[in-house]
Amino acid sequence: MNREQAFEILQTTTKSRNLINHGLAVEGAMRHFAKLFGFDEEYWGNIGLLHDVDYEMYPTEHLQHTAELLKPYGVSDAEINSINSHGWGICSDVEPQEKMEKVLFAVDELTGLIVACALVLPDKKLASVAVESVLKKWKKKDFAKGANREVILKGAEMLDMPLETLVFETLEGMKEIADSIGL
């Protein structure tokens, strides 16, 4: 599947602009990490783009309908498994094993925190977000409550990556797609 096909699938199952933007943000981070680690950027990006493909339709059964939505498009079992791994311990029993799956697990929640950091800035731009600002907001439990810090930390541990590095690299990937999400 190419990027255009993945985006078309996302738009078929997801109408909320915020959820589409979230998919784009995760895609940007995943592409960046794929490049950083020497993997296929389009493959990683497509997994990031489609990671919440069933969320809008089945929010209380997230990841329980991924296969039925993606199989008709020829998405492989391996790709579906990778997508389902981002909900490990929350709404899925699929544990992240591959590097890509660990990155997806880590950056999914982190992209939400970074977007929240951008939205409180006067210019509302990712280019203005500093790693230090994200880490400062991280400590404020009432800020971006939906961004599960425990999951982000667990993801950083899985990657054997300091939190600061994870934040920096995720932010770099998101900056590359900032225009497409209006930030």
C-alpha positions as YAML, in Angstrom:
chain: A
units: angstrom
residues:
- id: 1
  name: MET
  ca: [0.00, 0.00, 0.00]
- id: 2
  name: ASN
  ca: [1.27, 3.46, -0.79]
- id: 3
  name: ARG
  ca: [0.79, 6.62, 1.23]
- id: 4
  name: GLU
  ca: [-2.12, 7.89, -0.88]
- id: 5
  name: GLN
  ca: [-3.99, 4.61, -0.36]
- id: 6
  name: ALA
  ca: [-3.36, 4.70, 3.39]
- id: 7
  name: PHE
  ca: [-4.61, 8.28, 3.63]
- id: 8
  name: GLU
  ca: [-7.70, 7.40, 1.59]
- id: 9
  name: ILE
  ca: [-8.47, 4.53, 3.99]
- id: 10
  name: LEU
  ca: [-8.09, 6.86, 6.97]
- id: 11
  name: GLN
  ca: [-10.45, 9.40, 5.42]
- id: 12
  name: THR
  ca: [-12.99, 6.65, 4.72]
- id: 13
  name: THR
  ca: [-13.16, 5.57, 8.37]
- id: 14
  name: THR
  ca: [-12.44, 8.89, 10.08]
- id: 15
  name: LYS
  ca: [-14.27, 12.18, 9.59]
- id: 16
  name: SER
  ca: [-13.01, 14.13, 12.61]
- id: 17
  name: ARG
  ca: [-10.36, 16.64, 11.55]
- id: 18
  name: ASN
  ca: [-8.66, 16.27, 14.95]
- id: 19
  name: LEU
  ca: [-8.34, 12.50, 14.54]
- id: 20
  name: ILE
  ca: [-7.07, 12.87, 10.98]
- id: 21
  name: ASN
  ca: [-4.54, 15.43, 12.21]
- id: 22
  name: HIS
  ca: [-3.50, 13.02, 14.96]
- id: 23
  name: GLY
  ca: [-2.92, 10.32, 12.33]
- id: 24
  name: LEU
  ca: [-0.84, 12.78, 10.30]
- id: 25
  name: ALA
  ca: [1.18, 13.77, 13.38]
- id: 26
  name: VAL
  ca: [1.93, 10.14, 14.23]
- id: 27
  name: GLU
  ca: [2.75, 9.49, 10.58]
- id: 28
  name: GLY
  ca: [5.26, 12.36, 10.62]
- id: 29
  name: ALA
  ca: [6.92, 11.05, 13.77]
- id: 30
  name: MET
  ca: [7.02, 7.49, 12.42]
- id: 31
  name: ARG
  ca: [8.57, 8.58, 9.11]
- id: 32
  name: HIS
  ca: [11.20, 10.54, 11.01]
- id: 33
  name: PHE
  ca: [12.10, 7.59, 13.23]
- id: 34
  name: ALA
  ca: [12.20, 5.23, 10.24]
- id: 35
  name: LYS
  ca: [14.70, 7.55, 8.56]
- id: 36
  name: LEU
  ca: [16.66, 7.86, 11.80]
- id: 37
  name: PHE
  ca: [16.88, 4.08, 12.23]
- id: 38
  name: GLY
  ca: [17.33, 3.22, 8.54]
- id: 39
  name: PHE
  ca: [13.92, 1.64, 7.83]
- id: 40
  name: ASP
  ca: [11.26, 2.11, 5.13]
- id: 41
  name: GLU
  ca: [9.75, 5.55, 5.76]
- id: 42
  name: GLU
  ca: [6.57, 4.95, 3.78]
- id: 43
  name: TYR
  ca: [5.86, 1.65, 5.52]
- id: 44
  name: TRP
  ca: [6.38, 3.11, 8.99]
- id: 45
  name: GLY
  ca: [4.44, 6.23, 8.02]
- id: 46
  name: ASN
  ca: [1.47, 4.24, 6.78]
- id: 47
  name: ILE
  ca: [1.32, 2.30, 10.05]
- id: 48
  name: GLY
  ca: [1.34, 5.62, 11.92]
- id: 49
  name: LEU
  ca: [-1.31, 7.09, 9.65]
- id: 50
  name: LEU
  ca: [-3.65, 4.12, 10.13]
- id: 51
  name: HIS
  ca: [-2.99, 3.36, 13.80]
- id: 52
  name: ASP
  ca: [-6.38, 4.72, 14.95]
- id: 53
  name: VAL
  ca: [-8.35, 3.61, 11.88]
- id: 54
  name: ASP
  ca: [-11.19, 2.17, 13.97]
- id: 55
  name: TYR
  ca: [-11.22, 4.73, 16.80]
- id: 56
  name: GLU
  ca: [-13.92, 7.09, 15.57]
- id: 57
  name: MET
  ca: [-16.29, 4.27, 14.62]
- id: 58
  name: TYR
  ca: [-15.62, 2.12, 17.70]
- id: 59
  name: PRO
  ca: [-14.15, 4.29, 20.48]
- id: 60
  name: THR
  ca: [-15.05, 1.85, 23.26]
- id: 61
  name: GLU
  ca: [-13.79, -1.12, 21.23]
- id: 62
  name: HIS
  ca: [-10.63, 0.48, 19.88]
- id: 63
  name: LEU
  ca: [-8.38, -1.97, 18.00]
- id: 64
  name: GLN
  ca: [-11.04, -4.68, 18.07]
- id: 65
  name: HIS
  ca: [-12.13, -3.79, 14.52]
- id: 66
  name: THR
  ca: [-8.80, -2.96, 12.89]
- id: 67
  name: ALA
  ca: [-8.62, -6.20, 10.91]
- id: 68
  name: GLU
  ca: [-12.16, -6.06, 9.57]
- id: 69
  name: LEU
  ca: [-11.64, -2.48, 8.39]
- id: 70
  name: LEU
  ca: [-8.21, -2.99, 6.82]
- id: 71
  name: LYS
  ca: [-8.25, -6.52, 5.36]
- id: 72
  name: PRO
  ca: [-10.58, -5.54, 2.47]
- id: 73
  name: TYR
  ca: [-7.84, -3.12, 1.37]
- id: 74
  name: GLY
  ca: [-5.21, -5.85, 1.35]
- id: 75
  name: VAL
  ca: [-3.48, -4.73, 4.54]
- id: 76
  name: SER
  ca: [-1.41, -7.64, 5.81]
- id: 77
  name: ASP
  ca: [-1.73, -9.45, 9.12]
- id: 78
  name: ALA
  ca: [1.74, -8.17, 10.06]
- id: 79
  name: GLU
  ca: [0.67, -4.56, 9.47]
- id: 80
  name: ILE
  ca: [-2.56, -5.08, 11.43]
- id: 81
  name: ASN
  ca: [-0.58, -6.67, 14.27]
- id: 82
  name: SER
  ca: [1.78, -3.68, 14.31]
- id: 83
  name: ILE
  ca: [-1.14, -1.27, 14.46]
- id: 84
  name: ASN
  ca: [-2.78, -3.23, 17.26]
- id: 85
  name: SER
  ca: [0.44, -3.23, 19.30]
- id: 86
  name: HIS
  ca: [0.14, 0.49, 20.06]
- id: 87
  name: GLY
  ca: [-2.70, -0.29, 22.46]
- id: 88
  name: TRP
  ca: [-0.78, -2.90, 24.42]
- id: 89
  name: GLY
  ca: [-1.89, -3.03, 28.03]
- id: 90
  name: ILE
  ca: [-4.71, -0.57, 27.38]
- id: 91
  name: CYS
  ca: [-7.04, -2.06, 24.78]
- id: 92
  name: SER
  ca: [-4.89, -4.73, 23.15]
- id: 93
  name: ASP
  ca: [-2.95, -7.81, 24.20]
- id: 94
  name: VAL
  ca: [-0.49, -7.42, 21.31]
- id: 95
  name: GLU
  ca: [2.88, -6.51, 22.79]
- id: 96
  name: PRO
  ca: [5.18, -4.32, 20.70]
- id: 97
  name: GLN
  ca: [8.09, -6.50, 19.52]
- id: 98
  name: GLU
  ca: [9.58, -4.82, 16.46]
- id: 99
  name: LYS
  ca: [11.38, -1.47, 16.59]
- id: 100
  name: MET
  ca: [8.56, 0.12, 14.58]
- id: 101
  name: GLU
  ca: [5.95, -1.13, 17.03]
- id: 102
  name: LYS
  ca: [7.88, 0.22, 19.99]
- id: 103
  name: VAL
  ca: [8.20, 3.61, 18.32]
- id: 104
  name: LEU
  ca: [4.46, 3.67, 17.55]
- id: 105
  name: PHE
  ca: [3.67, 2.75, 21.15]
- id: 106
  name: ALA
  ca: [5.88, 5.60, 22.41]
- id: 107
  name: VAL
  ca: [4.94, 8.39, 20.02]
- id: 108
  name: ASP
  ca: [1.16, 7.92, 19.85]
- id: 109
  name: GLU
  ca: [0.52, 9.57, 23.22]
- id: 110
  name: LEU
  ca: [3.53, 11.88, 22.94]
- id: 111
  name: THR
  ca: [2.26, 13.54, 19.76]
- id: 112
  name: GLY
  ca: [-0.86, 14.59, 21.67]
- id: 113
  name: LEU
  ca: [1.21, 16.18, 24.43]
- id: 114
  name: ILE
  ca: [3.35, 18.02, 21.88]
- id: 115
  name: VAL
  ca: [0.28, 19.31, 20.02]
- id: 116
  name: ALA
  ca: [-1.13, 20.57, 23.33]
- id: 117
  name: CYS
  ca: [2.17, 22.38, 23.98]
- id: 118
  name: ALA
  ca: [1.94, 24.07, 20.58]
- id: 119
  name: LEU
  ca: [-1.67, 25.11, 21.08]
- id: 120
  name: VAL
  ca: [-0.91, 27.12, 24.23]
- id: 121
  name: LEU
  ca: [1.75, 29.19, 22.46]
- id: 122
  name: PRO
  ca: [0.84, 32.60, 21.01]
- id: 123
  name: ASP
  ca: [1.69, 31.51, 17.44]
- id: 124
  name: LYS
  ca: [0.40, 27.93, 17.87]
- id: 125
  name: LYS
  ca: [3.34, 26.58, 15.86]
- id: 126
  name: LEU
  ca: [5.33, 23.37, 16.35]
- id: 127
  name: ALA
  ca: [8.43, 25.29, 15.28]
- id: 128
  name: SER
  ca: [8.12, 27.31, 18.50]
- id: 129
  name: VAL
  ca: [7.85, 24.28, 20.79]
- id: 130
  name: ALA
  ca: [11.04, 23.51, 22.71]
- id: 131
  name: VAL
  ca: [11.89, 20.15, 24.24]
- id: 132
  name: GLU
  ca: [12.30, 21.90, 27.60]
- id: 133
  name: SER
  ca: [8.75, 23.26, 27.35]
- id: 134
  name: VAL
  ca: [7.35, 19.79, 26.69]
- id: 135
  name: LEU
  ca: [9.25, 18.37, 29.65]
- id: 136
  name: LYS
  ca: [8.04, 21.22, 31.86]
- id: 137
  name: LYS
  ca: [4.42, 20.68, 30.81]
- id: 138
  name: TRP
  ca: [4.97, 16.93, 31.30]
- id: 139
  name: LYS
  ca: [5.20, 17.51, 35.06]
- id: 140
  name: LYS
  ca: [1.84, 19.30, 35.16]
- id: 141
  name: LYS
  ca: [-0.64, 16.47, 35.60]
- id: 142
  name: ASP
  ca: [-3.58, 18.71, 34.72]
- id: 143
  name: PHE
  ca: [-2.03, 19.64, 31.35]
- id: 144
  name: ALA
  ca: [-3.02, 17.41, 28.41]
- id: 145
  name: LYS
  ca: [-4.52, 14.84, 30.76]
- id: 146
  name: GLY
  ca: [-5.28, 12.53, 27.83]
- id: 147
  name: ALA
  ca: [-1.59, 12.07, 27.07]
- id: 148
  name: ASN
  ca: [-0.70, 9.01, 29.13]
- id: 149
  name: ARG
  ca: [2.76, 9.73, 30.49]
- id: 150
  name: GLU
  ca: [3.19, 6.17, 31.78]
- id: 151
  name: VAL
  ca: [2.74, 4.81, 28.25]
- id: 152
  name: ILE
  ca: [5.22, 7.34, 26.87]
- id: 153
  name: LEU
  ca: [7.78, 6.39, 29.54]
- id: 154
  name: LYS
  ca: [7.23, 2.69, 28.91]
- id: 155
  name: GLY
  ca: [7.78, 3.32, 25.20]
- id: 156
  name: ALA
  ca: [11.00, 5.21, 25.86]
- id: 157
  name: GLU
  ca: [12.18, 2.30, 28.02]
- id: 158
  name: MET
  ca: [11.32, -0.21, 25.29]
- id: 159
  name: LEU
  ca: [13.41, 1.82, 22.88]
- id: 160
  name: ASP
  ca: [16.19, 2.25, 25.44]
- id: 161
  name: MET
  ca: [15.96, 5.97, 24.71]
- id: 162
  name: PRO
  ca: [16.06, 8.86, 27.17]
- id: 163
  name: LEU
  ca: [12.76, 10.72, 27.39]
- id: 164
  name: GLU
  ca: [14.44, 13.95, 26.25]
- id: 165
  name: THR
  ca: [15.66, 12.23, 23.07]
- id: 166
  name: LEU
  ca: [12.24, 10.70, 22.40]
- id: 167
  name: VAL
  ca: [10.61, 14.12, 22.76]
- id: 168
  name: PHE
  ca: [13.22, 15.80, 20.55]
- id: 169
  name: GLU
  ca: [12.98, 13.25, 17.75]
- id: 170
  name: THR
  ca: [9.17, 13.10, 17.86]
- id: 171
  name: LEU
  ca: [9.01, 16.88, 17.70]
- id: 172
  name: GLU
  ca: [11.43, 16.92, 14.75]
- id: 173
  name: GLY
  ca: [9.20, 14.48, 12.86]
- id: 174
  name: MET
  ca: [6.10, 16.48, 13.64]
- id: 175
  name: LYS
  ca: [7.71, 19.71, 12.46]
- id: 176
  name: GLU
  ca: [8.11, 18.13, 9.02]
- id: 177
  name: ILE
  ca: [4.32, 17.85, 8.67]
- id: 178
  name: ALA
  ca: [3.32, 20.93, 10.68]
- id: 179
  name: ASP
  ca: [1.66, 22.68, 7.75]
- id: 180
  name: SER
  ca: [-0.61, 19.73, 7.03]
- id: 181
  name: ILE
  ca: [-2.02, 19.88, 10.56]
- id: 182
  name: GLY
  ca: [-2.17, 23.66, 10.80]
- id: 183
  name: LEU
  ca: [0.59, 23.97, 13.38]
...
